[in-house]
Amino acid sequence: MDPSTVNVPPMKDLTADNITENTIHVNSQGSDPRLTYVFERLVSHLHDFARETRISTKEWMAAIHFLTAVGQKCTADRQEFILLSDVLGLSLLVDAINHPKPPHATEGSVLGPFHSEEAQHLPNGEAMSHDPKGEPCLVLCSLKDPEGNPIEGARIDIWETDSNGFYDVQYQDREGPDGRCVMSSDSDGRFWFNAIVPVSYPIPGDGPVGQLLKKLSRHNYRPAHMHFMFEKPGYDHLITALYLRGDPYETSDAVFGVKNSLIVDIKLVDDATATQYNVKPGTRLLKYDFVLVTEKEARDLRDEKAKKALADLGRRTKLVNGLPIPDVD
């Protein structure tokens, strides 16, 4: 940007006592009130963090190198920054803020770093996983609104690891997507498919996030789970997962994703179900009924919670398109 077109206030002799207010001031010249507010709060918290921790130059440089390494580890198939957000609890917090759920709705969970857009559409009853070492599992699900009405035509992304605990995109020699698919709910809101029983696994430990967990004396394991993502116009976007009861990492998930309402029991297919869905008797069975709320219901709840949270913080703000900006009127 041409400096002659920018109205920069005079700044010199800046110190630890006045750098924050001057940084906020120079960042407040734009026309986007939301961007101005976000950076005002970011700078305030970032500078307060440095003051409260008395962060050293060596620690500051280590943080710069760490974030650089996180970026360098990212590829088209691996998002190390999402992994960092996950282990810091930020992913769950952002989802909880943006997609609050009333008591009758299915709760959200974390997206994780290995969602892919290349999954193929799968008709009901087909196999999502072709891992010969995996334990076969029939998955029977329904999708309804809070009143129990079926939701037809929702797009459902589903993905899980193989029996070794790796996602397809983690293999360099893979021939195509596996252990993932896209489905659509039928006129009764149902969808079903063949998968394998999920297994617990470590999130990648070969990068900077894995090294960070070691320094924090944290393990990098996730409990056995299967991811689901639901999209349907007029309904609130849902990213969630189902977790197997009794997993050794059920209460210590490295990315904080487990919720009681999302824990399921794996059962066995009886003879009648085996005949109906063309699987072998004794095949493992996972069943779950998902509930989506409308965009309006989620938006109203989000606004209600935002107003209360900001009022509790003593912030004088107003909501514009569901996002807070300073109320200067």
CSV table of C-alpha atoms in Angstrom, one decimal, residues 22 36 40 91 94 102 107 110 131 140 226 254 277 283 287 306 313 316 327:
chain,number,residue,atom,x,y,z
A,22,ASN,CA,0.0,2.6,20.0
A,36,THR,CA,-10.3,-3.8,13.9
A,40,GLU,CA,-7.5,-4.9,19.1
A,91,SER,CA,-10.6,-26.3,17.8
A,94,VAL,CA,-14.2,-22.5,18.3
A,102,PRO,CA,-29.4,-27.3,22.6
A,107,GLU,CA,-23.0,-32.6,20.0
A,110,VAL,CA,-13.2,-31.9,16.4
A,131,ASP,CA,-8.8,-53.2,4.9
A,140,LEU,CA,-26.7,-48.2,10.8
A,226,MET,CA,-15.4,-42.6,13.5
A,254,ALA,CA,-5.1,-35.9,23.0
A,277,TYR,CA,-28.4,-55.9,5.4
A,283,THR,CA,-20.6,-59.0,12.4
A,287,LYS,CA,-25.9,-47.8,15.6
A,306,ALA,CA,-22.4,-14.3,22.8
A,313,LEU,CA,-16.6,-9.7,30.5
A,316,ARG,CA,-19.6,-3.0,25.4
A,327,ASP,CA,-20.7,-0.5,20.3
